[in-house]
Coordinates of C-alpha atoms and ligand atoms in Angstrom, one line a residue:
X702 CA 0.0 0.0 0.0
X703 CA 1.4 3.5 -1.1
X704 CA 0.3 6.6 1.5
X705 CA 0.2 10.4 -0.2
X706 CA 0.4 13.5 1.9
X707 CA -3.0 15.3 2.0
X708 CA -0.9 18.7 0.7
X709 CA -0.4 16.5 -2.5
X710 CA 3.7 17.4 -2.7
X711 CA 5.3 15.3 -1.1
X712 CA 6.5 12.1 -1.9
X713 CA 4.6 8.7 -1.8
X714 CA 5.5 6.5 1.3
X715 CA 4.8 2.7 2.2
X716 CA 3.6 1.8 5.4
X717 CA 6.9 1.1 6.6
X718 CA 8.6 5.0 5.2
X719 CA 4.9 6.6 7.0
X720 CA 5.4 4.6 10.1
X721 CA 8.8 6.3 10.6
X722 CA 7.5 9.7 8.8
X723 CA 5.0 10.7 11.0
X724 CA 4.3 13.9 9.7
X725 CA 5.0 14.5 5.6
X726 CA 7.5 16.8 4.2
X727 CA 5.0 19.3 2.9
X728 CA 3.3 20.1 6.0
X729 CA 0.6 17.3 5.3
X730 CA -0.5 14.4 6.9
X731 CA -0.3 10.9 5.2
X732 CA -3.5 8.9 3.8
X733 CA -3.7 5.3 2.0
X734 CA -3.6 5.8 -1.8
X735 CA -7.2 3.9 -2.0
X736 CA -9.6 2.5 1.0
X737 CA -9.3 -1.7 1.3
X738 CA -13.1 -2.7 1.2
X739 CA -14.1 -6.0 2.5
X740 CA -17.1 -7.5 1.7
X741 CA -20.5 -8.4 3.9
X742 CA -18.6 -11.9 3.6
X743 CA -15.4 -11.0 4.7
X744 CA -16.6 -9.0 7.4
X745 CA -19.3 -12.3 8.7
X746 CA -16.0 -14.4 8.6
X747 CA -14.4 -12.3 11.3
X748 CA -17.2 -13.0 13.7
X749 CA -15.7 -14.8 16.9
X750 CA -12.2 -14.5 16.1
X751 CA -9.7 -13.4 18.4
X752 CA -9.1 -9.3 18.5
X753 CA -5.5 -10.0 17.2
X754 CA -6.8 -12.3 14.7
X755 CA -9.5 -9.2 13.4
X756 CA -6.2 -6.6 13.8
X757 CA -4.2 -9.1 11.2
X758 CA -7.1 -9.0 8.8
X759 CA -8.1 -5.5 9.0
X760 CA -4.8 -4.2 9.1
X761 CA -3.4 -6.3 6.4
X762 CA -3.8 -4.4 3.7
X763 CA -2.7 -1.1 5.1
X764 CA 0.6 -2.7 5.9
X765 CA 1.1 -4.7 2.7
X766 CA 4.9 -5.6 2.1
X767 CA 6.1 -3.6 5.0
X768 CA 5.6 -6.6 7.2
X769 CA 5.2 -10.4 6.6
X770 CA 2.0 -12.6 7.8
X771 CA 4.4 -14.3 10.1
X772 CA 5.6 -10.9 11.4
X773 CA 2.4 -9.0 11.8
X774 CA 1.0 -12.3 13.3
X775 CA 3.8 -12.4 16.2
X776 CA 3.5 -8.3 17.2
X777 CA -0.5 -8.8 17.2
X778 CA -0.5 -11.8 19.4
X779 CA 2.4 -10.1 21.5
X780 CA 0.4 -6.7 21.6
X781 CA -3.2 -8.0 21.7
X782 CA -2.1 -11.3 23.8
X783 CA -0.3 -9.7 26.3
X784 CA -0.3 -6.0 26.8
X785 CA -4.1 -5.6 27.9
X786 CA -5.4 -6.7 31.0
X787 CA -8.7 -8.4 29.4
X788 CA -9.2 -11.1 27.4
X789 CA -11.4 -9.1 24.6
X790 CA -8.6 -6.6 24.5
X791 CA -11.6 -3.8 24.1
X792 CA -14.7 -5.9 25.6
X793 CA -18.4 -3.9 25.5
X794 CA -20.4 -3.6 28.2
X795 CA -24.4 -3.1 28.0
X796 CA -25.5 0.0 29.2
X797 CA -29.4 -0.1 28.6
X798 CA -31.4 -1.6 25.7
X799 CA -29.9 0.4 23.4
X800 CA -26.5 2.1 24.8
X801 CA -23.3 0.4 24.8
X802 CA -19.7 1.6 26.0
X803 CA -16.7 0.2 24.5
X804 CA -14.1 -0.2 27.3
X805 CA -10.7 0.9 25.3
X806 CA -8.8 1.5 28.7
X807 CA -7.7 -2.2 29.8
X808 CA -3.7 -1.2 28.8
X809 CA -0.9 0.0 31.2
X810 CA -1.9 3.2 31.4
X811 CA -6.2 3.3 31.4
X812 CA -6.5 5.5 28.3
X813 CA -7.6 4.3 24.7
X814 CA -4.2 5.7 23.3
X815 CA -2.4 2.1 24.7
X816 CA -4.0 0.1 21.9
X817 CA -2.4 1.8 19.3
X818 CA 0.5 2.9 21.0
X819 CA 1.5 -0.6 22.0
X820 CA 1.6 -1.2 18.5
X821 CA 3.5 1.9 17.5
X822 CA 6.3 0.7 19.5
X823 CA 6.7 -2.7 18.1
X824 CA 6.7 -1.5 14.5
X825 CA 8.8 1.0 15.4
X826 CA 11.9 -1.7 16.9
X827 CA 10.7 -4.1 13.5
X828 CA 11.4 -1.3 11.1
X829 CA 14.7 0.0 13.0
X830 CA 16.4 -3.7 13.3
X831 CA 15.6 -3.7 9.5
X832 CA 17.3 -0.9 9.1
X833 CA 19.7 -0.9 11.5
X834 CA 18.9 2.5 12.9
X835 CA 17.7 3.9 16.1
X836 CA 15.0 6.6 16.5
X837 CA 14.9 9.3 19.1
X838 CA 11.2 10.5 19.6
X839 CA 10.9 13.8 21.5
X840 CA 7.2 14.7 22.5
X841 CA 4.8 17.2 24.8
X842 CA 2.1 16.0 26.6
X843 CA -0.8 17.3 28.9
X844 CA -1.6 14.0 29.7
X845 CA -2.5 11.0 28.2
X846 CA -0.4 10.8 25.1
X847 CA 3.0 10.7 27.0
X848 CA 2.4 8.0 29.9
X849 CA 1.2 5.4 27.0
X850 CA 4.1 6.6 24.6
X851 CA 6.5 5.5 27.7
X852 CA 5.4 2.3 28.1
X853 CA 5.0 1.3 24.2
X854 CA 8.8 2.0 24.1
X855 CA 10.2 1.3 27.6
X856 CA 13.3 -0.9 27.7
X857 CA 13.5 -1.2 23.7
X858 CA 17.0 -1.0 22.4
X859 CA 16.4 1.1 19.4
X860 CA 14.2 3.5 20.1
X861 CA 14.6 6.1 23.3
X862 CA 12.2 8.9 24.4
X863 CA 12.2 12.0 25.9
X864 CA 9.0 13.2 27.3
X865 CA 8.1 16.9 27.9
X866 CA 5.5 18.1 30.3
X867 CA 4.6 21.3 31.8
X868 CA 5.9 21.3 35.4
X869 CA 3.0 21.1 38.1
X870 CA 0.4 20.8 35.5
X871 CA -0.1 17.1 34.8
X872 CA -2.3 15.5 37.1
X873 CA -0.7 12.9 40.3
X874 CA -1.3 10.0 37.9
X875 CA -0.8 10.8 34.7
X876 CA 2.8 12.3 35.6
X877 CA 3.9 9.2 38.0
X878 CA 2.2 7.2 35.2
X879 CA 5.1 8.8 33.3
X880 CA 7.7 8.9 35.8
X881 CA 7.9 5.7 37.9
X882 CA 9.0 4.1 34.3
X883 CA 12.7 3.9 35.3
X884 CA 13.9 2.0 31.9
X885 CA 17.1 4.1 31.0
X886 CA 15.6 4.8 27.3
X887 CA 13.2 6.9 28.6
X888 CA 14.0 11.0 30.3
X889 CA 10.8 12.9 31.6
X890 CA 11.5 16.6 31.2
X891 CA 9.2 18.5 33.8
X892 CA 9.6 22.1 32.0
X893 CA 8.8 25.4 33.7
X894 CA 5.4 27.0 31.6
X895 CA 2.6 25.5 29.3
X896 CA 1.8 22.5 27.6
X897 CA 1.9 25.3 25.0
X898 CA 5.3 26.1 25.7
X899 CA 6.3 22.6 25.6
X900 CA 4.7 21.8 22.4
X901 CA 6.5 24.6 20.8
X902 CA 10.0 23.4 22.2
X903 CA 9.2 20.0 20.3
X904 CA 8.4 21.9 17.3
X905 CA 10.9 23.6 17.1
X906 CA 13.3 20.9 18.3
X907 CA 12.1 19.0 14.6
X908 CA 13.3 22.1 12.6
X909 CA 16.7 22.9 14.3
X910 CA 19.5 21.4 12.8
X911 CA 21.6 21.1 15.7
X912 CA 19.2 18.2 16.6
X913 CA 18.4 16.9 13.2
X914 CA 21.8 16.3 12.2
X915 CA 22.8 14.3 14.8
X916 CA 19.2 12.6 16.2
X917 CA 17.3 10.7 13.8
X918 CA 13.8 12.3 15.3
X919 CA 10.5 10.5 15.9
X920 CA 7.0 11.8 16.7
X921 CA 4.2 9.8 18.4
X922 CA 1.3 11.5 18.2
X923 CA -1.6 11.3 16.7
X924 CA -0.9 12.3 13.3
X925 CA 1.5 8.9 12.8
X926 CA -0.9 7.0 10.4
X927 CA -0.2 3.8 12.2
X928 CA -2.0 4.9 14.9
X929 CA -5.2 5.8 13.5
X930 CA -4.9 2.6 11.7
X931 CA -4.9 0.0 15.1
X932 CA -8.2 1.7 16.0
X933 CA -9.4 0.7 13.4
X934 CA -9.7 -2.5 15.0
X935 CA -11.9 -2.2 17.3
X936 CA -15.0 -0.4 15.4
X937 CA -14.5 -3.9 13.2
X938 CA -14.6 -5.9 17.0
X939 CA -17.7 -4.4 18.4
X940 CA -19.4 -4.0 15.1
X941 CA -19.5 -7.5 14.9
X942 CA -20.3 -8.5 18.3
X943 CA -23.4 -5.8 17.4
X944 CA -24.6 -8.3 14.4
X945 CA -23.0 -6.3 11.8
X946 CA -22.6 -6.6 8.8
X947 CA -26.2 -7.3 9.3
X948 CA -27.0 -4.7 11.5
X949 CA -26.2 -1.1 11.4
X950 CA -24.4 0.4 14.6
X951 CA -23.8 4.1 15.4
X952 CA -21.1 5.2 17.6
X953 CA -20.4 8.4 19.7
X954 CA -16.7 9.4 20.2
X955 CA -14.9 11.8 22.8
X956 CA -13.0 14.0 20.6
X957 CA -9.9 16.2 20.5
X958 CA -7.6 15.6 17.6
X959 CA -10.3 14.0 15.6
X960 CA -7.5 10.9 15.7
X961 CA -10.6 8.1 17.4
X962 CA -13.3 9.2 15.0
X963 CA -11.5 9.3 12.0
X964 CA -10.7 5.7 12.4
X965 CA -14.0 5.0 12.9
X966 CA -14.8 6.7 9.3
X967 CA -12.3 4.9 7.9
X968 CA -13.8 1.6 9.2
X969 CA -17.0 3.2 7.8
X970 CA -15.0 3.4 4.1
X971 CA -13.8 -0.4 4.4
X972 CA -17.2 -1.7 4.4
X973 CA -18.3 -1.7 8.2
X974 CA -21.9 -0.7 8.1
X975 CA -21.8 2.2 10.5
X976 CA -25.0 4.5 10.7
X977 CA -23.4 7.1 12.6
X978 CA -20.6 8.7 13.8
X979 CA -20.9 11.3 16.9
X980 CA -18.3 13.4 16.6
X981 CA -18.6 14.8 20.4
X982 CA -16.4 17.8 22.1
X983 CA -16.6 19.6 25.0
X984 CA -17.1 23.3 25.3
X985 CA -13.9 23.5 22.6
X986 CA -16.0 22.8 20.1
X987 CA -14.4 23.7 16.8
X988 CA -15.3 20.3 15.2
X989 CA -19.0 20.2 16.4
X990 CA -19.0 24.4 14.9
X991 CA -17.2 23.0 11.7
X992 CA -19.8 19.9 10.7
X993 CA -22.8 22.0 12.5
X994 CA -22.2 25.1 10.2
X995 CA -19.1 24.8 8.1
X996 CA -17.2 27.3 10.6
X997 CA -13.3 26.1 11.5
X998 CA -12.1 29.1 13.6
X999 CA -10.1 28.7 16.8
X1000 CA -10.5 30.4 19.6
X1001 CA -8.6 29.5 23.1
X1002 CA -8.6 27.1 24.9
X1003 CA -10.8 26.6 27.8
X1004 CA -9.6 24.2 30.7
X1005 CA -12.0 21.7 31.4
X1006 CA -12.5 18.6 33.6
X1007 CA -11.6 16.6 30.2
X1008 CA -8.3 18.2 29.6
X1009 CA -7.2 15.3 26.5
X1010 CA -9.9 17.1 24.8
X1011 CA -8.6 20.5 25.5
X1012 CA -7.7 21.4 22.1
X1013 CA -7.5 24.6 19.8
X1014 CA -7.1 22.9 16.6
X1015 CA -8.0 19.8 15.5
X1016 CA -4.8 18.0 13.8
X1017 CA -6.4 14.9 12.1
X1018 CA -9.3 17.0 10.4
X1019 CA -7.5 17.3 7.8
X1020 CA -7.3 14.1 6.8
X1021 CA -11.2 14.3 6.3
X1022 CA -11.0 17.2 4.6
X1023 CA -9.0 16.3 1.5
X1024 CA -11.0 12.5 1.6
X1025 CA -14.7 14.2 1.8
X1026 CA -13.8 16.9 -0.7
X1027 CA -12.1 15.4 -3.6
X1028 CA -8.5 14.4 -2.2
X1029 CA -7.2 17.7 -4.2
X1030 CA -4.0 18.0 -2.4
X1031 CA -3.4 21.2 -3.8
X1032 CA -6.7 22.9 -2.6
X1033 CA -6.0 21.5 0.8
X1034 CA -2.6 23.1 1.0
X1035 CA -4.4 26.2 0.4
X1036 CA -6.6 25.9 2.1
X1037 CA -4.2 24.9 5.1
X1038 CA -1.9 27.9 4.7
X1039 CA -5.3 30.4 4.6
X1040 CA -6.7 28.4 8.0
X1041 CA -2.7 29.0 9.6
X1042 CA -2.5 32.2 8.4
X1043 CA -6.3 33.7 9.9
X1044 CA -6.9 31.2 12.1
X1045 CA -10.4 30.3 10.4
X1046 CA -11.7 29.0 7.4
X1047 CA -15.1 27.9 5.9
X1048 CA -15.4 24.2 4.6
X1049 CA -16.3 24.2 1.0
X1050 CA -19.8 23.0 -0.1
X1051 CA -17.8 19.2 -1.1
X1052 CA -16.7 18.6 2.6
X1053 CA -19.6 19.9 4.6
X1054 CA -21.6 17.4 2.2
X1055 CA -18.9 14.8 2.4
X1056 CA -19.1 14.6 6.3
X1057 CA -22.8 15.3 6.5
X1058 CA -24.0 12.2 5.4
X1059 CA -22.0 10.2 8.1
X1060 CA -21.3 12.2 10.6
X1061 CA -23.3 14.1 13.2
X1062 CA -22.0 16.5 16.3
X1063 CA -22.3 17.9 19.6
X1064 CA -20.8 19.8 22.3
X1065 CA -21.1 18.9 26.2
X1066 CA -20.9 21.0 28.6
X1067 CA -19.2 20.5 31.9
X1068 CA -22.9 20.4 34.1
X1069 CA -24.0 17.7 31.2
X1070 CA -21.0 16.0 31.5
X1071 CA -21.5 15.5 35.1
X1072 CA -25.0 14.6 34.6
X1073 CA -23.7 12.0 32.0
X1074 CA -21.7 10.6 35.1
X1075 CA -24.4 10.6 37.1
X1076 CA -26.6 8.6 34.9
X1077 CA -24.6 6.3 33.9
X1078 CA -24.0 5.4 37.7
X1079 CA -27.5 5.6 38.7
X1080 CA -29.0 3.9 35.9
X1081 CA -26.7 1.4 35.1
X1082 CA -23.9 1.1 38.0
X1083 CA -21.2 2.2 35.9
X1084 CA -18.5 4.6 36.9
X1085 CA -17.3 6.2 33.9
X1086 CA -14.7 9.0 33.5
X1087 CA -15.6 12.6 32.1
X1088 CA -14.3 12.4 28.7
X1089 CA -16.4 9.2 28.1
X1090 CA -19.0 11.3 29.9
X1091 CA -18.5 13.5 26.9
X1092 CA -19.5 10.6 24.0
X1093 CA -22.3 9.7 26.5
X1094 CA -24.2 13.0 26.9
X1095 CA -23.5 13.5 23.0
X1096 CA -25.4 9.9 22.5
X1097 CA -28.3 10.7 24.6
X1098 CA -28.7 14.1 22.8
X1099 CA -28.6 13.1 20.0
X1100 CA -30.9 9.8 19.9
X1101 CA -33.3 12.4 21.9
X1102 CA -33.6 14.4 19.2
X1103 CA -34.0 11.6 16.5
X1104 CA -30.8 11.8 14.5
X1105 CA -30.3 8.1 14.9
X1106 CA -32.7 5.3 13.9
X1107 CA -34.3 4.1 17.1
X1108 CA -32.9 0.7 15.9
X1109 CA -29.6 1.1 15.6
X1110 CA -27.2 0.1 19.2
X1111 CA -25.0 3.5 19.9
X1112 CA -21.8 2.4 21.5
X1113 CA -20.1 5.3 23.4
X1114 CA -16.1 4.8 23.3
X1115 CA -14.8 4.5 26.9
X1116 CA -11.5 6.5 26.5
X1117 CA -10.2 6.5 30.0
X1118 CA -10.8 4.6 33.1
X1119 CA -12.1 6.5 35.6
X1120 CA -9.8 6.5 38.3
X1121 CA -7.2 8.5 35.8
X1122 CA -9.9 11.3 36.9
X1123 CA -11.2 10.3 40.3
X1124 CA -11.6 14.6 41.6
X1125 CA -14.3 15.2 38.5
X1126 CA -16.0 11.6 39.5
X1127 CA -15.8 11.9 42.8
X1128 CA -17.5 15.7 42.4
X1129 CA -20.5 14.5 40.2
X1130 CA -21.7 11.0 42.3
X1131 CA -19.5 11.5 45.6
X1132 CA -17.5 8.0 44.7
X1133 CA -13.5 8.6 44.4
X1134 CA -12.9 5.4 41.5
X1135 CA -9.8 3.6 42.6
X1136 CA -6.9 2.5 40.6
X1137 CA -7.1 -1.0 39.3
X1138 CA -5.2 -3.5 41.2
X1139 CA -2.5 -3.5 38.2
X1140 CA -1.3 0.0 38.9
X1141 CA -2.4 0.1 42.6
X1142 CA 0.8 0.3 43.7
X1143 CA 1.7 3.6 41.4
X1144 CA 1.8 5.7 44.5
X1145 CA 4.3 3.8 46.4
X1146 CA 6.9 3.6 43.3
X1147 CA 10.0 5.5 43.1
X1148 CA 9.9 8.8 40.1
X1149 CA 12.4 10.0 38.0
X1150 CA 12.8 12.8 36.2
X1151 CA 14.9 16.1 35.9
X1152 CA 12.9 20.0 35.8
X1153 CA 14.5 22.4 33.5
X1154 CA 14.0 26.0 33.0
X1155 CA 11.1 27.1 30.5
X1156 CA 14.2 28.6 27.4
X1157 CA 13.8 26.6 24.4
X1158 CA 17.9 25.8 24.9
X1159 CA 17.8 24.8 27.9
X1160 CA 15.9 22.0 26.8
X1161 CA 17.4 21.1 23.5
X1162 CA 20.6 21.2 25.4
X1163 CA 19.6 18.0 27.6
X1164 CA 18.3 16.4 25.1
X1165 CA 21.4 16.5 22.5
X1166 CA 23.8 15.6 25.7
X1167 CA 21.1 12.3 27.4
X1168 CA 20.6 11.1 23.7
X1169 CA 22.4 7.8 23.5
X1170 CA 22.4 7.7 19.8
X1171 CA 24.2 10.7 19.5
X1172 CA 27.1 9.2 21.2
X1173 CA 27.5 11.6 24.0
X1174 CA 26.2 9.7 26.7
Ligands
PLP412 C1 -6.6 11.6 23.6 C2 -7.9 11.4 24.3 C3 -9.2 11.8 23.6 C4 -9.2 12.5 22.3 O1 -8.9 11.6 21.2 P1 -8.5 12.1 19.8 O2 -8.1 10.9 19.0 O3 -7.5 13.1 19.9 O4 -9.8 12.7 19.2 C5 -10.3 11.5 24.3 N1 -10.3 11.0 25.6 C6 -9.2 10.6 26.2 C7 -9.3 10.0 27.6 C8 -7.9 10.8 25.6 O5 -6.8 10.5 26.2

């Protein structure tokens, strides 16, 4: 399978070259050539198989001859075998007759991003030892992103990471999530200022080529095609426990970077009979603005109780874009450069049709996301955390007010467990969720990492002198 950038000038990858890309050369992000379709009989084959058995098939012809059937076969049964802590990998759970959630946060550190991450990692040392390279992957995070990039590369040998986060602005668990990982291949840098501030040291870190020419840099976020392609996965594995391809199923998904949904629309584009996708934000609410009305203008950011949806801009949105509107590479560059030079930009009459017919949208407040909570306790004795909360209130909006056939099952992605946010829980039903058993002990471990002055230098600095494969260290 060949990959083109949505800015149309770069060059062609396979999955192996877009793996190790991450982002492409002209500023755009990288999308299959053609969508694989599979058939109502391909998909009724899948039914009862093993998740890593459905991850091979489904993600088989993304891969093509980066990887062969014995290889892909041994890192899905090592990933999907072994990394998660239940036997479905991503089992469902019945929330009423018609509402589902889809429990994505049985991994090592209780957020969806494990299942692809996991992965990530394991391509990553595959495509290295093949080429006898190592990768350094420098990254920000608020959050989420960083603890599960930790432990998808902890104690590899050819990849190492260093992991920025704004000092004092992580939350106790995500940031010992993060730090208690004492594998020498991975530095936590708590930096003085923003997540902003961070994120613009990584940035600039990419471009400066004091860096580039002795670190062979990798990125990890959302924007690497490999990980949109692993969730895939699991829109194919509850589908089908659903009764699809027979039956339609609608989903509703928490969203920041648009990274979840747009796997599930290209799920939608390889066949799976989806009737809906909820694309659901909190009070940052570009998306729900941009497929309610056409209108993709950033404001700032408001913090809220689901901070990994806390976002100005939405990265993956742009892969959409040039797939609903004609894939005209050279309109989305413009396009692009207009949004980054004004900060807004109206869809053109192609994608706001394009996205209508699948998708629908909502934005939840923070006083509905607690009621989501609530209901979902009282109703149904389940604790869920706010940014599921999010996809929740989003589903019961919108079946409320008829967008979805009363006969299609809406499953509501589960993006976190809920002790990673026990304070908002706790507020909205009085119950503090406590850590699985698995991690109960993160608390009592011993943290490492360094705190460095906010100066771009100071930061690029420790990096080029802790790098092992610049041969300093
Ligand atoms: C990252 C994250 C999201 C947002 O996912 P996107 O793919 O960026 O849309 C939602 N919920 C949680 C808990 C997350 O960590």
């Amino acid at each position: 399978m060949q990959y083109v950038s949505t800015r149309g000038s770069a060059p062609a990858l396979d999955f192996e070259g877009v793996t190790l890309a991450g982002l492409a050369s002209d500023g755009g992000l990288y999308v299959p050539v053609e969508w694989p379709s599979f058939s109502e009989a391909e998909i009724r084959a899948l039914r009862g198989k093993p998740y890593w058995q459905v991850a091979v098939t489904v993600m088989r012809p993304f891969i093509g001859d980066a990887l062969t059937e014995d290889e892909l076969t041994t890192i899905c049964r090592q990933v999907y075998g072994e990394a998660f802590h239940h036997a479905a990998v991503t089992p469902l759970v019945q929330l009423d007759e018609r509402n589902w959630l889809l429990e994505l946060f049985h991994g090592p550190t209780l957020a969806f991003k494990d299942v692809a991450l996991q992965l990530l990692g394991r391509l990553f040392e595959t495509f290295l030892e093949r080429r006898d390279q190592r990768l350094t992957i420098v990254g920000a995070t608020s959050g989420d992103t960083g603890s599960a990039a930790i432990h998808a590369v902890a104690g590899r040998k050819r990849t190492e990471i260093f992991m920025l986060h704004p000092k004092g602005r992580v939350s106790d668990v995500q940031r010992r999530q993060m730090t208690t990982v004492l594998s020498p291949n991975v530095h936590n840098l708590a930096i003085e200022g923003s997540f902003d501030d961070a994120q613009a040291h990584v940035k600039r870190m990419f471009n400066d080529r004091d860096v580039t020419a002795t670190l062979n840099l990798g990125a990890v976020n959302s924007i690497n095609w490999a990980r949109l392609m692993a969730q895939v996965v699991y829109y194919f594995t509850s589908a089908l426990q659903l009764g699809a391809p027979d039956r339609k199923v609608a989903y509703s998904v928490p969203t920041g970077n648009f990274g979840d949904v747009f796997a599930g629309y290209v799920a939608h584009r390889m066949g799976l009979p989806i009737e809906r996708l909820i694309v659901a934000t909190n009070v940052n609410d570009i998306l729900h603005r941009a497929l309610s009305s056409g209108d993709y203008s950033a404001g700032g950011v408001t913090p809220t109780i689901t901070p990994s949806m806390d976002i100005q801009v939405s990265s993956n949105f742009e892969r959409l874009l040039f797939d609903a509107g004609g894939r005209d590479g050279a309109a989305i560059a413009e396009q692009m450069r207009a949004f980054e030079a004004s900060k807004a930009m109206q869809l053109t009459n192609a994608q706001a049709q394009g996205a209508a017919t699948l998708f629908a949208s909502c934005a939840v407040d923070q006083i509905e996301t607690a009621r989501a909570v609530q209901l979902a306790y009282q109703g149904s004795q389940q604790i869920i955390d706010p940014h599921t909360a999010v996809g929740l209130g989003a589903a019961h909006a919108l079946a409320g007010a008829g967008t979805i056939d009363p006969q299609v099952p809406v499953v509501t992605l589960a993006t976190a467990h809920p002790a990673k946010f026990p304070d908002a829980v706790e507020r909205a039903i009085g119950v503090r969720p406590a850590l699985p058993a698995r991690v109960g002990d993160l608390f009592g471990r011993e943290e490492s990492f360094v705190e460095l002055a906010g100066d771009y230098a100071t930061a690029r600095d420790y990096v080029l002198e802790h790098a092992a494969a610049s041969g300093t260290s």
